[in-house]
Structure formats: C-alpha cells, structure tokens
XYZ file of C-alpha atoms in Angstrom:
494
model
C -13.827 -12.647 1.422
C -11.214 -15.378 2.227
C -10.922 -17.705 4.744
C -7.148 -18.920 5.451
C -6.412 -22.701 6.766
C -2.700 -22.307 7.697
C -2.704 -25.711 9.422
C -2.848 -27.649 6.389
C 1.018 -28.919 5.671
C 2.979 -28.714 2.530
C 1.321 -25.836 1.297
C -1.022 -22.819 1.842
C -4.441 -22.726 1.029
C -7.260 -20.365 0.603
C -10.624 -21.126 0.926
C -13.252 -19.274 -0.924
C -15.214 -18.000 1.538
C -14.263 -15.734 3.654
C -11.350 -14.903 6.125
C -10.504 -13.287 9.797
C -7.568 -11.648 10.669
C -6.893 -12.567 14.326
C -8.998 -14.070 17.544
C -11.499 -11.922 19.090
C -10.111 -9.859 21.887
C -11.168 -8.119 24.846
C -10.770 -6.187 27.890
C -12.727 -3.734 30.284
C -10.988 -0.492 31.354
C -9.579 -1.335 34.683
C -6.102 -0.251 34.771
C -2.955 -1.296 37.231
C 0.470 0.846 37.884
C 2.184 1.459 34.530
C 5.511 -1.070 34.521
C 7.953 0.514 32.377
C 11.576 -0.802 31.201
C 14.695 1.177 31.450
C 16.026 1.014 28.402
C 19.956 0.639 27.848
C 21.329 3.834 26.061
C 22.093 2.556 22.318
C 25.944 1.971 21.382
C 26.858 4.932 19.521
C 28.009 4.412 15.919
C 31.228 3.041 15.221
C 32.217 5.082 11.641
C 34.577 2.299 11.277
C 32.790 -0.484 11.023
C 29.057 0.790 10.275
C 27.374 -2.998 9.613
C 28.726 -3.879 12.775
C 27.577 -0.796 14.534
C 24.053 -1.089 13.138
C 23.939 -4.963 14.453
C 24.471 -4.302 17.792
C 22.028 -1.449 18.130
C 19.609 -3.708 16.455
C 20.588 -6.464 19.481
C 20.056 -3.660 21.938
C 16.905 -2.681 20.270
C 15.620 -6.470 20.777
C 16.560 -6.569 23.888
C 15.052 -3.290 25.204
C 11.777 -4.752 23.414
C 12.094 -7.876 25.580
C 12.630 -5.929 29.042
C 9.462 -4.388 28.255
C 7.088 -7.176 27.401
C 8.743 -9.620 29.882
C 7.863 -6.988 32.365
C 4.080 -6.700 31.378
C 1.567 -7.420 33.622
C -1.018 -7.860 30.685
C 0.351 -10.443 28.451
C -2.924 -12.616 28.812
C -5.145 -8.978 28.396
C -6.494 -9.118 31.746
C -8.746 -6.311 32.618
C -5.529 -4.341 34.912
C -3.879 -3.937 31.403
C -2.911 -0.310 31.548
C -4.149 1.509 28.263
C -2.884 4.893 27.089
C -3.891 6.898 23.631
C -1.418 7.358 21.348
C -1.448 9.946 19.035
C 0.300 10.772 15.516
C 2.312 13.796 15.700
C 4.156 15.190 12.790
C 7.729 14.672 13.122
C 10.065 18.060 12.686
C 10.867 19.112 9.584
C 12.584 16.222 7.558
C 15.899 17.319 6.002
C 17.432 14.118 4.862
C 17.626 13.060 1.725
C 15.199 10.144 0.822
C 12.460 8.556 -1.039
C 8.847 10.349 -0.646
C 5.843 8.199 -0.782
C 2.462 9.516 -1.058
C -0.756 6.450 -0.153
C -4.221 7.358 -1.470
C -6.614 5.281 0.154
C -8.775 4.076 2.918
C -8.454 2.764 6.021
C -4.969 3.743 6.771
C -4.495 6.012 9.566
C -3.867 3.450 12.173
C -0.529 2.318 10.258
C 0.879 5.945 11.620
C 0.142 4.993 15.261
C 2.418 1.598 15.569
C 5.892 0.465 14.767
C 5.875 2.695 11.598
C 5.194 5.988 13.733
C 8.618 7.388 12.722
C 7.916 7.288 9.150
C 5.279 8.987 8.564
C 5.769 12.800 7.519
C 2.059 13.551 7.663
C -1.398 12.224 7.625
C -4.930 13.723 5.925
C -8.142 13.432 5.216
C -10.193 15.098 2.290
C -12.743 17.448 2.692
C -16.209 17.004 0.606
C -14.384 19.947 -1.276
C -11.753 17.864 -2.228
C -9.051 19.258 -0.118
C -6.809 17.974 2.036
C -7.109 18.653 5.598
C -4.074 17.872 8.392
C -5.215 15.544 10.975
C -3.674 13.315 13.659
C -5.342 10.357 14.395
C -5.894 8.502 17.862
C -6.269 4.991 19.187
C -6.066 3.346 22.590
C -4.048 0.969 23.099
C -2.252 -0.829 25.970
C 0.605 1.579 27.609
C 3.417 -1.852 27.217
C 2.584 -1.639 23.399
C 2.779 1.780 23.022
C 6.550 2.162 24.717
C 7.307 -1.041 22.725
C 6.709 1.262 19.632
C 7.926 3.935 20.610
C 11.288 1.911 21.241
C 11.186 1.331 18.116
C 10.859 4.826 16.495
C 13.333 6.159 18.452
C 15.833 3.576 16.996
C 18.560 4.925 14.494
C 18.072 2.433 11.873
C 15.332 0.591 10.004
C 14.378 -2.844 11.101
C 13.045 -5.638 9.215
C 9.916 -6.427 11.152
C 11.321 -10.207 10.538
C 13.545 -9.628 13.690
C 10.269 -8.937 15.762
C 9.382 -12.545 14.813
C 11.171 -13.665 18.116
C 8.720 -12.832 19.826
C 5.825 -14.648 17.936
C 4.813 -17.237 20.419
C 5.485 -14.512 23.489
C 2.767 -14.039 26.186
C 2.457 -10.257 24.409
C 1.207 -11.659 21.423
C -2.421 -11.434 22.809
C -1.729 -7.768 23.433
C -1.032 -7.493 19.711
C -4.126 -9.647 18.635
C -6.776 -7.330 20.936
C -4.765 -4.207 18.819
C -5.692 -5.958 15.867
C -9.223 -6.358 16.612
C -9.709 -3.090 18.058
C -8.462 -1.532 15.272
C -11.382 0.596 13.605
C -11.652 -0.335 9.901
C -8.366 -1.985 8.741
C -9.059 -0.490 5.199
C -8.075 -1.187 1.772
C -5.033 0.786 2.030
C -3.834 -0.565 5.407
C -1.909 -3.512 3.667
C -0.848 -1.537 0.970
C 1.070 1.147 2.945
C 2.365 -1.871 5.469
C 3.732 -3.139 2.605
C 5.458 -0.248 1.195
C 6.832 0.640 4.389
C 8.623 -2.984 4.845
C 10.070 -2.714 1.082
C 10.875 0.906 1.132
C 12.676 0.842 4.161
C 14.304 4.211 3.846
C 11.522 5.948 2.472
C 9.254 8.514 4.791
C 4.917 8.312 3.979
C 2.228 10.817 3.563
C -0.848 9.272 3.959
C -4.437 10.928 2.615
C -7.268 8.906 3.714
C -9.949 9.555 0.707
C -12.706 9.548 2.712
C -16.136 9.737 0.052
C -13.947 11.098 -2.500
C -15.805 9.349 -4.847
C -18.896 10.223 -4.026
C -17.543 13.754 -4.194
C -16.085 13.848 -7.603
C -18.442 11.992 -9.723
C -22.194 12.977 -8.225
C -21.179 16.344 -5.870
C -24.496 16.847 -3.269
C -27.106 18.592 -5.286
C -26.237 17.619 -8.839
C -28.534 14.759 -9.309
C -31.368 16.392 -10.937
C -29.103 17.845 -12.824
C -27.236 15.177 -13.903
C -29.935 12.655 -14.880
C -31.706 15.363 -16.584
C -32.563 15.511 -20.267
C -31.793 19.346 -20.905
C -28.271 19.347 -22.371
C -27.886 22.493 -20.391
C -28.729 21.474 -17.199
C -26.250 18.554 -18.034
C -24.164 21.083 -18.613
C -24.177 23.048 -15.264
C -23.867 19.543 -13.082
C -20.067 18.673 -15.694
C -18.580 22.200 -14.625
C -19.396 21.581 -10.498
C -17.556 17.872 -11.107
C -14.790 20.098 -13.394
C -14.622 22.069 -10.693
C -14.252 19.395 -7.696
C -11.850 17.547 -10.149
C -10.029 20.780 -10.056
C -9.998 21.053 -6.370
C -8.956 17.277 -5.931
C -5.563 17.878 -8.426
C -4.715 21.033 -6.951
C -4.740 19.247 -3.331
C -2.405 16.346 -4.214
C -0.236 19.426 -6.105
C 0.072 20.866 -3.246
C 1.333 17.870 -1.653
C 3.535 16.423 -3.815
C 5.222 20.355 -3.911
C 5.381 20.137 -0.622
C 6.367 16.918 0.526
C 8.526 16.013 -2.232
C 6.755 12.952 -3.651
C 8.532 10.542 -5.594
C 6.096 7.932 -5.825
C 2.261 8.184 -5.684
C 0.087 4.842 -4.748
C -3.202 4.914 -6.591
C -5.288 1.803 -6.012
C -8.050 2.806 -8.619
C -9.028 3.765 -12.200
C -12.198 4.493 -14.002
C -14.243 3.596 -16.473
C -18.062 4.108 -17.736
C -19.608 1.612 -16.480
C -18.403 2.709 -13.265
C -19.147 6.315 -13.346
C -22.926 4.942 -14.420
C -23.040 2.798 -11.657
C -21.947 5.420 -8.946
C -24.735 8.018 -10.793
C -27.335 5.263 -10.599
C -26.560 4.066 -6.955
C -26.492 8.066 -5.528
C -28.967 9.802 -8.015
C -31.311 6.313 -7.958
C -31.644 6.430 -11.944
C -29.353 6.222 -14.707
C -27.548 9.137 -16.715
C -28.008 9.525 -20.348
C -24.305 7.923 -21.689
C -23.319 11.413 -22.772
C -22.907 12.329 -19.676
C -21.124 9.926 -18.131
C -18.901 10.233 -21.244
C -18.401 13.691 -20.135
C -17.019 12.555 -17.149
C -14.990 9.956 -18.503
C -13.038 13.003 -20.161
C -12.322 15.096 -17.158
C -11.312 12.010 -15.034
C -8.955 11.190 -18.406
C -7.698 14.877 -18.126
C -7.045 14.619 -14.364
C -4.718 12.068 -14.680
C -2.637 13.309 -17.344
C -2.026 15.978 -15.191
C -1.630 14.021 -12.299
C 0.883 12.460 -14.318
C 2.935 15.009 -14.751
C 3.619 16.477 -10.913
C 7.035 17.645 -9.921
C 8.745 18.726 -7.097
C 11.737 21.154 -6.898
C 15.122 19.151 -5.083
C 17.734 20.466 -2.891
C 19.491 21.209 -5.342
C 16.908 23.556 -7.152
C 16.017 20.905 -9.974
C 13.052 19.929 -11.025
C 12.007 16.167 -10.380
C 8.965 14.070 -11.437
C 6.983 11.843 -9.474
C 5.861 8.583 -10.702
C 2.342 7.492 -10.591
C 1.607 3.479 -10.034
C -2.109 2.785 -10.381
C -3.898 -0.045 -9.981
C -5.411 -1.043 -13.681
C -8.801 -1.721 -15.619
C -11.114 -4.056 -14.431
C -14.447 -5.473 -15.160
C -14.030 -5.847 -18.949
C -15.576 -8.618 -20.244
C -13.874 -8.123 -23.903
C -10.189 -7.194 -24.936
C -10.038 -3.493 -24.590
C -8.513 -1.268 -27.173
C -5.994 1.892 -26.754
C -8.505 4.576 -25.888
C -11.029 2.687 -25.058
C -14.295 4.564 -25.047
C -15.754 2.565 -22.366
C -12.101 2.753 -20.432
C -10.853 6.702 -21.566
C -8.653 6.880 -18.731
C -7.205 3.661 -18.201
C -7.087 2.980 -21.646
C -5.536 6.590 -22.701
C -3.042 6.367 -25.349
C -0.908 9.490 -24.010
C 2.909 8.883 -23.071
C 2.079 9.827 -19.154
C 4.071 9.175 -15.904
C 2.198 6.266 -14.961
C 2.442 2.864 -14.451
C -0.927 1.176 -14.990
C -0.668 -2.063 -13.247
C -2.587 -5.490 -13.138
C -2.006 -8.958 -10.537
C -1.600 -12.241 -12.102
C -1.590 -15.990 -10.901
C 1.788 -17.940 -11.317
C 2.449 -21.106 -9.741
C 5.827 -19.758 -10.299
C 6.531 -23.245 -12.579
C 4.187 -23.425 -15.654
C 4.594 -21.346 -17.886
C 7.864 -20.378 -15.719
C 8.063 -16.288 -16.055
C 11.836 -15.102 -17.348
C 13.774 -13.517 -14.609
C 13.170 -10.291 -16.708
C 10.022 -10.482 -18.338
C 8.304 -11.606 -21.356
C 5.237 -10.812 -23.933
C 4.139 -14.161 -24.174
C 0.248 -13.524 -23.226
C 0.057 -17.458 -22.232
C 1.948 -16.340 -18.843
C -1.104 -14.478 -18.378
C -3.320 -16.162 -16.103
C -6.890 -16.293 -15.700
C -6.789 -15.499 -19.147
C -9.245 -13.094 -18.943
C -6.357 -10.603 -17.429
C -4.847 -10.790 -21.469
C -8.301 -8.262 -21.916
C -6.420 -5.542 -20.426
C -3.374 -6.007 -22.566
C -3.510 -2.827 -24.065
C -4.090 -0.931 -21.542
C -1.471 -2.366 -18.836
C 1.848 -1.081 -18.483
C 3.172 -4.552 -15.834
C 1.368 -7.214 -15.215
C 2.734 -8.460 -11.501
C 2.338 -12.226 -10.561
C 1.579 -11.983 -6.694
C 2.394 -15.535 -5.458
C -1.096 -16.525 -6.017
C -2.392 -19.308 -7.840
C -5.515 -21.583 -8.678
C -4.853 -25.499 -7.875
C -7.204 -28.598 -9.047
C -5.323 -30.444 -6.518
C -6.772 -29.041 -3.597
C -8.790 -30.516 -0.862
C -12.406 -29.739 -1.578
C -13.763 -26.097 -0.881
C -10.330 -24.398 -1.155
C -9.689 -22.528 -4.422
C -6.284 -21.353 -4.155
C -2.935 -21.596 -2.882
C -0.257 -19.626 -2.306
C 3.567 -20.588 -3.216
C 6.428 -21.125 -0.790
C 8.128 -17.671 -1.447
C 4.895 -15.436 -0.690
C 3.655 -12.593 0.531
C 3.374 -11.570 5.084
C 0.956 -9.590 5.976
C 2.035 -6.893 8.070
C 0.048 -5.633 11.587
C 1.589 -3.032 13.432
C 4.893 -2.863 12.152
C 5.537 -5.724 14.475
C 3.390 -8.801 13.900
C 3.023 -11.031 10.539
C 0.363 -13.259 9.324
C 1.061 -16.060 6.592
C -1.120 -14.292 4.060
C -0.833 -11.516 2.102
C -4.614 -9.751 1.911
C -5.896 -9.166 -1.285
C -3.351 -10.815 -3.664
C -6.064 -11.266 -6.602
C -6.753 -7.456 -6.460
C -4.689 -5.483 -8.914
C -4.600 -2.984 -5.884
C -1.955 -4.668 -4.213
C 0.202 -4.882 -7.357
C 1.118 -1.013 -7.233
C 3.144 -0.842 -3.557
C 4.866 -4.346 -5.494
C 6.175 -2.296 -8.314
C 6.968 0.846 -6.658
C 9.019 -1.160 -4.364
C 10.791 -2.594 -7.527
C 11.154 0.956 -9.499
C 12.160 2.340 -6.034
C 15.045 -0.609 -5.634
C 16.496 0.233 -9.164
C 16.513 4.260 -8.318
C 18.353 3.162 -5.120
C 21.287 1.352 -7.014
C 22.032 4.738 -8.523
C 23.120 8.629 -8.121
C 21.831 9.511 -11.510
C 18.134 9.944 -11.560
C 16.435 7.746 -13.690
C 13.251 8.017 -15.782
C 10.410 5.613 -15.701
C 11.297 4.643 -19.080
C 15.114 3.944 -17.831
C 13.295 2.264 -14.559
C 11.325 -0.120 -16.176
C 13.807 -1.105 -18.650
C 15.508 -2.156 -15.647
C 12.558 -4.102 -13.777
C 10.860 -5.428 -17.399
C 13.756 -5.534 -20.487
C 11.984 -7.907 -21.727
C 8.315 -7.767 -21.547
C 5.770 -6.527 -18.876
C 4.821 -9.651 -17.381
C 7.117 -10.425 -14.731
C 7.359 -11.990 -11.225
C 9.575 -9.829 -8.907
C 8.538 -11.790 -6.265
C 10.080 -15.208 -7.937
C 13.624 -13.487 -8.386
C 13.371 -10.918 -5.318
C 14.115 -7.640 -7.446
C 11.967 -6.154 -4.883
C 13.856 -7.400 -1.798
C 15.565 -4.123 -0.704
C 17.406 -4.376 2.597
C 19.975 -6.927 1.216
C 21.647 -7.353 4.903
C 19.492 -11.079 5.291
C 15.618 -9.583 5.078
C 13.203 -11.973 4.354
C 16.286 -14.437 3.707
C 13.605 -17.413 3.864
C-alpha cells in the first residue's frame, strides 16, 4: 500500500507505505426536506454549428450542477443531509453505433451508480457455476448527489470530468468525500473501469464483477481430495469438473460478448503454475503433485485461445472480433521463454487476439522512449520487467518512476503529465492507484487501440492497430505523447 504526500512542491511523491483515499466521513440518518434545483431546459442543438451547440449545453450543464449544490443544505454532512438509494437500472435497448467495453474484475459495481450511470449497458456477477447473473446494485447516498448525477446522465453529450473540477474547493466536496468512504470495497477494477470510461468517452460498459471466480475455476468445492490425491484417476475426475467450470466460465463471457457487442475485453490477470499451486495449496491446505497443476495450466491455456477468438455479428450482418487486453506475467524471477512451461498461458506462442500487457517506470527523460516505440530492452525499467520479454505484446510506461533524489522514506515519484484518479465520475485525486501493477496498463492501451479505430471507417485488425500505436517497437509511452488523449476539444489540456 501507498501513502501519497501531495503537499510536497515541485513534484509528486509516493511513499512506500501505505495510502488513503479521502478523510473519514460521517453522518447519522436524520434527514431534512429534500431541496431540489429546477433545472433550465438544455438549448437544443444547433445542426449548424454543432461545437458551439455542445458548449453551451455543457455551460448549462455546469450551471444546473451549481443550482443544485449551492442549494444544499448538507455541504458540511450534517446529520439533516437527506439520503436516498440509488439504484442501477439498465438503460433501454442501445441502438447507436459505438464502442462496447466489457470490465472483468472486482470491486466495480459502485462505478454504475455515479456520474457514469448513463454508460453502463449492464452489470453482473458470477455464479459459483461460472455464469453470469444480471444484477443491479444499490448504495445510499445523499439525495443533492444523486440529482447532481443524474444531471449529468441525462446530458446529451460526454463531459470531461475536468470541467467538474470547478467545483473542487466547493462546500459539496465533503458530500463527495463521505461517498468515497462509504463506498463498500473500492476494488481492483474500480480505477480501471473509471479510467476507461474518461478515455473512451463514447464507448457504453458491461461490467461482471468476478466474485470467487478463482476459487471456482481452479479448486471447484469438493475436489480437494481429489486433486491432491496420488491416484492418476482420481486426478483425473477433479481436471474434467475444472474442464467443465472452465467451460461454463467461456460460454458466459460468449454469451456476452454475442450479446452486447464487445469490442474490447479488460482482463487484469493471467496464470501461471506457481499460481495455480499456490491457490491448490491455500484451499486444499497441501500441495498438488506438478502434473496436475500442469493439467490445469493447459485448460486455462485453451480458454484463452478461445477467448481470443470471440465475435460478435454488426448491424450490418458481419462478423467482428473483439480484442482481448490482459494484464501480463508476473512473478518470474528468470527470463521466460515462448511457451513457457511454468507460464503456458501467458507465455503461449499461438497468433491470438490478445494483447498481453506489462507497466514500466519512465522518468519520461532517460532513456527518452520514441514517440512510437522502440526494442531497445534498456527502456525497460526495473530491469527485471525485460524477464517477460517474450511473453509481452506492449510494455506501457505509466508515469511512474523510482528517484534517489527523494526526501527520505519516499520511493517514487510521479511525472508532471500523470495519471487522476477518478471517484464518481465527478471528483479527481492527484494519483493514479496502482501505476506499478501491470493491471492498470490494459484500460491504457485499449484506450490507445480504441483512439486509432476511432480515426477510421474501415475496421482495423489488431495487427493494423498496433502498427499504429507501436511501429516501432512495443515499449512505448502513450502517456508522454498523448496518443491516448481522445476527446481532442481541450481534455486534460494541462
């Protein structure tokens, strides 16, 4: 865990213990009369002059915004705050024509209940069989907040959440903060999809909250005598209940990329023996012989092929591939090889769909990282990312770096052109969680692929994608050149 000092000057520093994401909140449930806004009716569109149009609905949108919180009668959370619960409901049937997003991860319900409401198609959960199951999350939350997002939902047009910045030192922002903190597990994924949802501003989410899928998958509930047994047979009978939860588990996110229309999957982990032992060992409470856990290796390897290979039929009746972005191999402590026994899946030699993905350090000066790329392993840094070199598709500099220089007990800083975090689809923090995780390197390069797709009519192929992001070699720093930065009418101009 990291703790953030961000009143240091000149630069931003992490210390290397750990870190908090707001002030403690709190209030009791007393409420007072509901004070609502009346919000002006937007300007309609002016097909003549569309930029223009789009401005002043954005004005009206900040103003509306404004009404509301100026209005509040619980901008210091006082215990007459009204509260409401607001609840995720699927939107109608979407017929436009845009990019589809699937998230697999944890913790990231609450990201359909804020400012991003209105772009989120659908939200799961899986099932200990693997399959995904519709549900619409819940959280209570002050009544001002909730109208403030719904405000924004029902505007026409994205917003940068960089206009909400206005009203950073506002009375409100302690309404935000107790949000924040009583937000039930702000998971792994929460930052991730946040992310993808300020970078992808046209694209619509579905969001599958894995739950104990890994549990699940690897050591199903009654296999563990059979899996740490030393009867090849009864080995045998504990593979073909995992085969068959594997099954399950493809079929599901078949289902909804067929459905849904997924362009782009998010996949924020891989696999890899030592792994798969660990899980048996920590569930079963001994270890499996390493035949086993081979055995595994090779139907998690033949689940993502397949996984790699998903389509969806268009509007137009044609069939169109989704792109898989996955968070690389990690805990090597050697260079890996192309089909890696220890790393089958991550390491698999097959042409797939995939992106395999690792985050590097960069000062962003030395070595300096070619606007489009380059091979030279010394831009690699720590150097014990170059282990994964055969079995990394982009390796993704993150702003991050390690500095000598710093004050004692901090470890690293981050560089002037970094990273928000995102809360609510309204608030930012000077961080961006997680940066030395190769997790948060997938939502950076679908955000890039996704950019490049955008500049054209002509579907594109990940080969003819990444040619575009990487011509020159798979290290690269999007961030340094902003060939991720997607709304080019002034977002994160700074």
């Amino acid at each position: 865990m990291l703790t953030f000092n961000l009143t240091v000057p000149v630069k931003r520093f992490l210390h290397g213990t750990a870190f908090s994401l707001v002030a403690a909140c709190g209030s009791d449930n007393v409420q007072a009369p509901y004070v609502e806004s009346s919000p002006t009716l937007m300007p309609s569109p002016d097909p003549g002059n569309p930029t223009e149009s789009r401005n002043e609905a954005e004005q009206q949108l900040l103003e509306d915004i404004a009404r509301q919180l100026d209005a509040s009668t619980c901008n210091n959370v006082t215990e007459d705050c009204a509260q409401t619960i607001a609840t995720f409901r699927a939107p109608p049937t979407d017929t436009t024509v845009s990019t589809h997003i699937l998230v697999l991860d944890w913790g990231i319900h609450p990201v359909a209940l804020t400012g991003y409401r209105n772009r989120v198609l659908a939200t799961y959960e899986l099932s200990t069989s693997l399959v995904a199951e519709e549900v619409f999350p819940s959280q209570s939350m002050a009544s001002d907040l909730d109208t403030v997002f719904n405000l924004i939902a029902e505007h026409p047009y994205f917003v940068s959440i960089s206009a909400y910045q206005t009203f950073r030192e506002h009375p409100s922002r302690a309404l935000f903060d107790q949000l924040t903190a009583q937000t039930p597990l702000y998971g792994h994924g929460y930052f991730i999809t946040t992310f993808l949802m300020e970078y992808n501003p046209e694209a619509k989410f579905v969001l599958v909250d894995l739950g104990a899928s890994d549990k699940h998958l690897i050591t199903p509930e009654g296999s563990c005598a059979e899996l740490l047994a030393t009867d090849p047979i009864a080995n045998s009978q504990a593979l073909e209940i995992i085969e068959g939860a594997y099954t399950s588990y493809l079929a599901t996110i078949q289902d909804l990329v067929a459905h849904h229309k997924i362009d782009y999957i998010n996949a924020s982990w891989g696999s890899s023996a030592i792994g798969i032992a660990e899980q048996i060992s920590q569930v079963c409470g001994d270890a499996a012989d390493r035949s086993v856990v081979d055995a595994i290796q090779k139907i998690d390897r033949d689940f993502i092929r397949a996984l790699s290979q998903l389509s969806y039929t268009d509007q137009s009746s044609q069939p169109v591939s989704t792109i898989l972005v996955q968070a690389g191999a990690n805990r090597a402590g050697r260079d890996l090889e192309i089909d890696d026994a220890d790393y089958l899946t991550d390491c698999d030699s097959h042409q797939l769909n995939r992106v395999r993905v690792q985050a590097v350090e960069n000062d962003g000066i030395e070595p300096l990282i070619p606007e489009w790329g380059t091979q030279a392993v010394d831009a690699i840094k720590p150097a014990s990312i170059a282990y994964y070199k055969n079995c990394t598709d982009l390796f993704v500099s993150l702003g991050i770096y390690q500095d000598s220089s710093l004050p004692p007990g901090y470890i690293y800083a981050i560089r002037d052109k970094g990273f928000y975090a995102y809360l609510h689809g309204f608030v930012t923090e000077d961080f961006f969680p997680g940066f030395l995780s190769s997790s948060f390197a997938p939502p950076v390069v679908i955000s890039a692929l996704n950019f490049y797709q955008q500049q054209t009519s002509e579907h594109l192929s990940l080969d003819e994608l990444l040619a575009r992001l990487a011509p020159n070699g798979p290290i690269i720093d999007p961030l340094l050149y902003d060939h991720f930065r997607v709304y080019s009418e002034g977002y994160r101009a700074d």
